[in-house]
Short mmCIF file of C-alpha atoms in Angstrom, two decimals:
data_model
loop_
_atom_site.label_atom_id
_atom_site.label_comp_id
_atom_site.label_asym_id
_atom_site.label_seq_id
_atom_site.Cartn_x
_atom_site.Cartn_y
_atom_site.Cartn_z
CA MET U 9 0.00 0.02 -0.06
CA SER U 10 1.44 3.41 -0.92
CA ALA U 11 2.09 6.01 1.75
CA PRO U 12 -0.53 8.87 2.17
CA LEU U 13 0.37 12.01 0.55
CA THR U 14 0.50 13.74 3.95
CA ALA U 15 3.43 11.53 4.81
CA LEU U 16 5.37 12.63 1.89
CA GLY U 17 4.78 16.39 1.93
CA PRO U 18 1.99 19.01 2.47
CA ASP U 19 -1.57 17.94 1.70
CA PRO U 20 -2.34 19.25 -1.87
CA ALA U 21 -5.80 20.22 -0.69
CA GLU U 22 -4.32 22.68 1.82
CA PRO U 23 -3.04 25.96 0.59
CA LEU U 24 0.77 26.38 0.71
CA PRO U 25 2.10 28.97 3.06
CA ARG U 26 3.10 32.30 1.45
CA ALA U 27 6.70 32.90 1.28
CA ALA U 28 7.88 35.96 3.37
CA GLY U 29 9.46 38.87 1.55
CA LEU U 30 13.24 38.62 1.08
CA ALA U 31 14.92 39.58 4.52
CA LEU U 32 17.61 41.96 3.83
CA ASP U 33 18.33 43.12 7.39
CA LEU U 34 21.44 41.59 8.88
CA THR U 35 21.31 43.97 12.07
CA GLY U 36 23.09 42.24 14.83
CA ARG U 37 25.17 39.93 12.57
CA THR U 38 28.93 40.10 12.33
CA ALA U 39 30.40 39.51 8.80
CA LEU U 40 33.94 39.04 7.96
CA VAL U 41 35.02 39.89 4.41
CA THR U 42 38.52 39.22 3.06
CA GLY U 43 40.19 41.04 0.17
CA ALA U 44 37.73 44.00 1.21
CA ALA U 45 39.71 46.80 -0.03
CA GLY U 46 38.77 46.72 -3.61
CA GLY U 47 36.76 44.90 -6.33
CA ILE U 48 34.24 42.23 -5.17
CA GLY U 49 35.43 42.32 -1.52
CA ARG U 50 34.78 46.08 -1.34
CA ALA U 51 31.28 45.72 -2.86
CA CYS U 52 30.47 42.86 -0.47
CA ALA U 53 31.64 44.76 2.60
CA LEU U 54 29.61 47.84 1.67
CA ARG U 55 26.43 45.66 0.79
CA LEU U 56 26.48 43.79 4.06
CA ALA U 57 27.04 46.99 6.02
CA ALA U 58 24.14 48.50 4.09
CA ALA U 59 21.99 45.62 5.31
CA GLY U 60 23.01 46.46 8.86
CA ALA U 61 25.77 43.97 9.67
CA ARG U 62 28.95 44.74 11.51
CA VAL U 63 31.58 44.06 9.06
CA ARG U 64 35.18 43.21 9.66
CA ALA U 65 36.84 44.32 6.52
CA VAL U 66 40.19 42.30 6.11
CA ASP U 67 42.85 43.23 3.70
CA ARG U 68 46.69 43.99 3.51
CA ALA U 69 46.05 47.29 1.64
CA ALA U 70 45.86 50.00 4.33
CA GLU U 71 44.93 52.76 2.04
CA GLY U 72 42.18 50.76 0.42
CA LEU U 73 40.79 50.06 3.83
CA GLU U 74 40.92 53.60 4.91
CA ALA U 75 39.04 54.65 1.88
CA LEU U 76 36.51 51.75 2.31
CA ALA U 77 35.92 52.94 5.92
CA GLY U 78 35.10 56.42 4.78
CA GLU U 79 32.58 55.14 2.23
CA ALA U 80 30.92 52.94 4.84
CA ALA U 81 30.59 55.67 7.48
CA ALA U 82 26.93 56.66 6.58
CA LEU U 83 25.68 53.14 6.21
CA PRO U 84 23.38 51.36 8.92
CA GLY U 85 25.97 48.84 9.86
CA ASP U 86 29.44 49.20 11.26
CA LEU U 87 32.69 48.59 9.30
CA GLU U 88 35.83 47.86 11.12
CA PRO U 89 39.02 47.82 8.95
CA ARG U 90 41.52 45.00 9.75
CA LEU U 91 44.92 45.02 8.26
CA LEU U 92 46.00 41.42 7.71
CA ASP U 93 48.14 39.39 5.39
CA LEU U 94 46.37 36.00 4.78
CA THR U 95 49.65 34.23 4.50
CA ASP U 96 49.76 34.51 8.30
CA LEU U 97 47.47 31.46 8.60
CA ASP U 98 47.23 31.54 12.36
CA ALA U 99 46.23 35.21 12.44
CA ALA U 100 43.69 34.58 9.74
CA GLU U 101 42.10 31.74 11.74
CA ALA U 102 42.00 33.94 14.85
CA SER U 103 40.37 36.82 13.02
CA ALA U 104 37.31 34.79 12.14
CA ALA U 105 36.36 33.95 15.75
CA GLY U 106 32.83 35.23 16.50
CA ALA U 107 31.82 35.85 12.91
CA ASP U 108 28.17 34.95 11.77
CA ILE U 109 28.98 35.35 8.12
CA LEU U 110 32.17 34.75 6.47
CA VAL U 111 32.92 35.92 2.95
CA ASN U 112 36.15 34.23 1.57
CA ASN U 113 37.05 36.65 -1.34
CA ALA U 114 40.68 37.44 -1.23
CA GLY U 115 42.73 36.35 -4.41
CA LEU U 116 45.57 36.96 -6.69
CA GLN U 117 46.35 35.97 -10.21
CA LEU U 118 49.32 35.34 -12.51
CA VAL U 119 49.05 34.23 -16.15
CA ARG U 120 51.91 31.99 -17.25
CA PRO U 121 52.32 28.60 -18.98
CA ILE U 122 52.97 25.81 -16.45
CA GLU U 123 56.57 25.27 -17.40
CA GLU U 124 57.24 28.98 -16.80
CA PHE U 125 55.03 29.33 -13.70
CA PRO U 126 57.20 30.40 -10.63
CA PRO U 127 56.64 27.62 -7.85
CA ASP U 128 56.72 30.34 -5.02
CA VAL U 129 53.92 32.16 -6.61
CA PHE U 130 51.98 28.91 -7.10
CA HIS U 131 52.43 28.26 -3.36
CA THR U 132 51.40 31.83 -2.36
CA VAL U 133 48.33 31.57 -4.54
CA LEU U 134 47.27 28.30 -2.94
CA THR U 135 47.94 29.69 0.40
CA VAL U 136 45.88 32.81 0.22
CA MET U 137 43.07 31.23 -1.98
CA LEU U 138 42.61 27.82 -0.46
CA GLU U 139 44.34 27.27 2.80
CA ALA U 140 43.55 30.61 4.19
CA PRO U 141 39.80 30.03 3.54
CA PHE U 142 40.10 26.61 5.34
CA ARG U 143 41.61 28.39 8.30
CA LEU U 144 39.10 31.07 8.45
CA ILE U 145 36.23 28.69 8.19
CA ARG U 146 37.92 26.68 10.95
CA GLY U 147 38.06 29.76 12.97
CA ALA U 148 34.45 30.78 12.43
CA LEU U 149 32.66 27.44 12.86
CA PRO U 150 32.76 27.02 16.65
CA HIS U 151 30.80 30.23 17.14
CA MET U 152 28.45 29.42 14.19
CA TYR U 153 27.79 25.90 15.53
CA GLY U 154 27.32 27.38 19.09
CA GLN U 155 24.42 29.52 18.09
CA GLY U 156 22.91 27.19 15.49
CA TRP U 157 23.26 29.62 12.60
CA GLY U 158 25.90 30.69 10.05
CA ARG U 159 26.72 31.60 6.57
CA VAL U 160 29.88 30.75 4.68
CA VAL U 161 30.19 32.41 1.16
CA ASN U 162 33.25 31.49 -0.88
CA ILE U 163 33.97 33.82 -3.79
CA SER U 164 34.95 31.12 -6.36
CA SER U 165 34.98 31.61 -10.05
CA VAL U 166 33.84 30.01 -13.33
CA HIS U 167 37.46 28.74 -13.12
CA GLY U 168 36.40 26.76 -10.09
CA LEU U 169 34.16 24.89 -12.69
CA ARG U 170 36.15 25.14 -15.82
CA ALA U 171 39.79 25.34 -16.70
CA SER U 172 41.63 27.91 -18.69
CA ALA U 173 45.07 27.64 -20.10
CA PHE U 174 48.00 29.59 -18.33
CA LYS U 175 46.21 29.77 -15.02
CA SER U 176 47.29 26.62 -13.18
CA ALA U 177 47.53 28.15 -9.72
CA TYR U 178 44.30 29.98 -9.87
CA VAL U 179 42.23 27.20 -11.46
CA ALA U 180 43.72 24.69 -8.90
CA ALA U 181 42.82 27.10 -6.02
CA LYS U 182 39.32 27.65 -7.06
CA HIS U 183 38.57 23.93 -7.86
CA GLY U 184 39.89 23.24 -4.31
CA LEU U 185 37.72 26.06 -2.81
CA GLU U 186 34.63 24.45 -4.49
CA GLY U 187 35.41 21.21 -2.78
CA LEU U 188 36.18 22.81 0.53
CA SER U 189 32.88 24.62 0.36
CA LYS U 190 30.89 21.44 -0.27
CA THR U 191 32.55 19.71 2.68
CA ALA U 192 31.75 22.53 4.94
CA ALA U 193 28.12 22.39 3.80
CA LEU U 194 27.81 18.68 4.58
CA GLU U 195 29.41 19.25 7.99
CA GLY U 196 27.53 22.45 8.85
CA ALA U 197 24.09 21.37 7.88
CA PRO U 198 23.08 19.77 11.26
CA HIS U 199 24.25 22.95 12.92
CA GLY U 200 22.24 25.45 10.74
CA VAL U 201 25.35 26.64 8.92
CA THR U 202 25.24 26.85 5.07
CA SER U 203 28.25 27.01 2.76
CA ASN U 204 28.07 28.03 -0.74
CA CYS U 205 30.31 29.30 -3.61
CA VAL U 206 29.42 32.41 -5.74
CA SER U 207 31.28 31.66 -9.06
CA PRO U 208 31.42 34.68 -11.50
CA GLY U 209 32.92 34.96 -14.90
CA TYR U 210 35.23 37.90 -15.51
CA VAL U 211 34.27 40.86 -13.14
CA ARG U 212 35.27 44.48 -13.67
CA THR U 213 37.97 44.58 -10.97
CA PRO U 214 41.63 45.49 -10.81
CA LEU U 215 42.57 41.98 -10.76
CA VAL U 216 41.07 41.36 -14.15
CA GLU U 217 42.37 44.63 -15.51
CA ARG U 218 45.93 43.56 -14.57
CA GLN U 219 45.55 40.38 -16.48
CA ILE U 220 45.18 41.99 -19.98
CA ALA U 221 48.86 42.49 -20.72
CA ASP U 222 49.74 38.92 -19.51
CA GLN U 223 46.92 37.39 -21.36
CA ALA U 224 48.01 39.26 -24.58
CA ALA U 225 51.54 37.79 -24.24
CA ALA U 226 50.33 34.31 -23.39
CA HIS U 227 47.92 34.21 -26.26
CA GLY U 228 50.00 36.03 -28.74
CA ILE U 229 47.43 38.72 -29.57
CA PRO U 230 47.36 42.57 -29.03
CA PRO U 231 45.90 43.80 -25.62
CA GLU U 232 42.87 45.37 -27.36
CA ARG U 233 41.71 41.93 -28.56
CA VAL U 234 42.00 40.17 -25.12
CA LEU U 235 38.66 41.39 -23.82
CA SER U 236 36.57 40.11 -26.84
CA GLU U 237 38.64 37.11 -27.80
CA VAL U 238 39.77 35.73 -24.40
CA LEU U 239 37.82 37.20 -21.49
CA LEU U 240 34.48 37.07 -23.12
CA GLY U 241 35.10 34.54 -25.79
CA ASP U 242 32.97 31.77 -24.09
CA THR U 243 30.39 33.99 -22.51
CA ALA U 244 26.86 34.55 -24.12
CA VAL U 245 26.39 37.86 -22.43
CA LYS U 246 29.34 39.90 -23.88
CA ARG U 247 30.13 42.18 -20.98
CA LEU U 248 32.04 42.11 -17.82
CA ILE U 249 30.11 41.49 -14.51
CA GLU U 250 29.99 44.42 -11.95
CA PRO U 251 31.22 43.71 -8.50
CA ASP U 252 27.82 45.02 -7.13
CA GLU U 253 26.05 42.21 -8.93
CA VAL U 254 28.26 39.67 -7.16
CA ALA U 255 27.59 41.39 -3.80
CA GLU U 256 23.78 41.00 -4.24
CA ALA U 257 24.26 37.27 -4.80
CA VAL U 258 26.28 37.13 -1.65
CA LEU U 259 23.71 39.06 0.29
CA TYR U 260 21.02 36.67 -0.93
CA LEU U 261 22.83 33.73 0.33
CA CYS U 262 22.84 35.30 3.80
CA THR U 263 19.14 35.70 4.03
CA PRO U 264 16.72 33.29 5.94
CA GLN U 265 15.09 32.42 2.60
CA ALA U 266 18.39 31.00 1.46
CA SER U 267 18.70 28.48 4.35
CA PHE U 268 18.01 25.46 1.99
CA ILE U 269 20.69 26.45 -0.44
CA THR U 270 24.02 24.89 0.68
CA GLY U 271 26.77 22.86 -0.91
CA THR U 272 26.36 24.44 -4.28
CA SER U 273 27.67 27.16 -6.66
CA LEU U 274 25.62 30.15 -7.69
CA THR U 275 27.10 30.64 -11.04
CA LEU U 276 27.18 34.24 -12.56
CA ASP U 277 28.94 33.54 -15.80
CA GLY U 278 26.93 34.93 -18.64
CA GLY U 279 26.20 31.50 -20.00
CA TRP U 280 29.86 30.33 -20.06
CA THR U 281 29.11 26.96 -18.49
CA ALA U 282 26.10 26.46 -20.66
CA HIS U 283 28.45 25.22 -23.29
#
């Protein structure tokens, strides 16, 4: 005999509850954002502060943090600049204690063929973009588990899902970050903690702008052709993504309505991975 419908889910004769409006108020929550002095990190820090969060803005760029603090002064939340080099892994882990929301964003890039890629740079990229996020998550989870709520948002990339030539360290780090995020999701689920990646294509940031000369040399084309033929070659939407668009996706994953979204990647790639 088949199970009654009520045992499998809501009675279809009963009206479904109306979803509440999207809650964008993070008053009382503490968020930590790495790489906050510019680009995606800056946009995320400002957006979370605009939603009322207390934001720990972590970066190694003192001038950028000072400018960010000035921009955030009139927002509902608070923004605390924290000067930190994420290669100091013990300090990185300690900085995450007490965070309700963790946004792992900091990154760096070098475009070189594998046989020419400096091993010390490969090591640094993996340290900042994979090992530091692990240590930050490790530092944040005890508080999140203790209160039964937490949000881990890892800024990955389409390169966490697809590879491109000449980016061995970046692609390896982002693929690893996707796996780390899924593991954190599985472990965190019984404790009310979600973990997801936001995986954009090329974003209009200084990191992308600095790639153009390297990409031109690696591909043997003039710099003016890099945007159309390399950066946007695989996307259906032929433009760069704006940092503010990524920040909105991050904010959504921090809302109560996103509590069932965990262990996945929110891909903002203009159709790149549709191929």
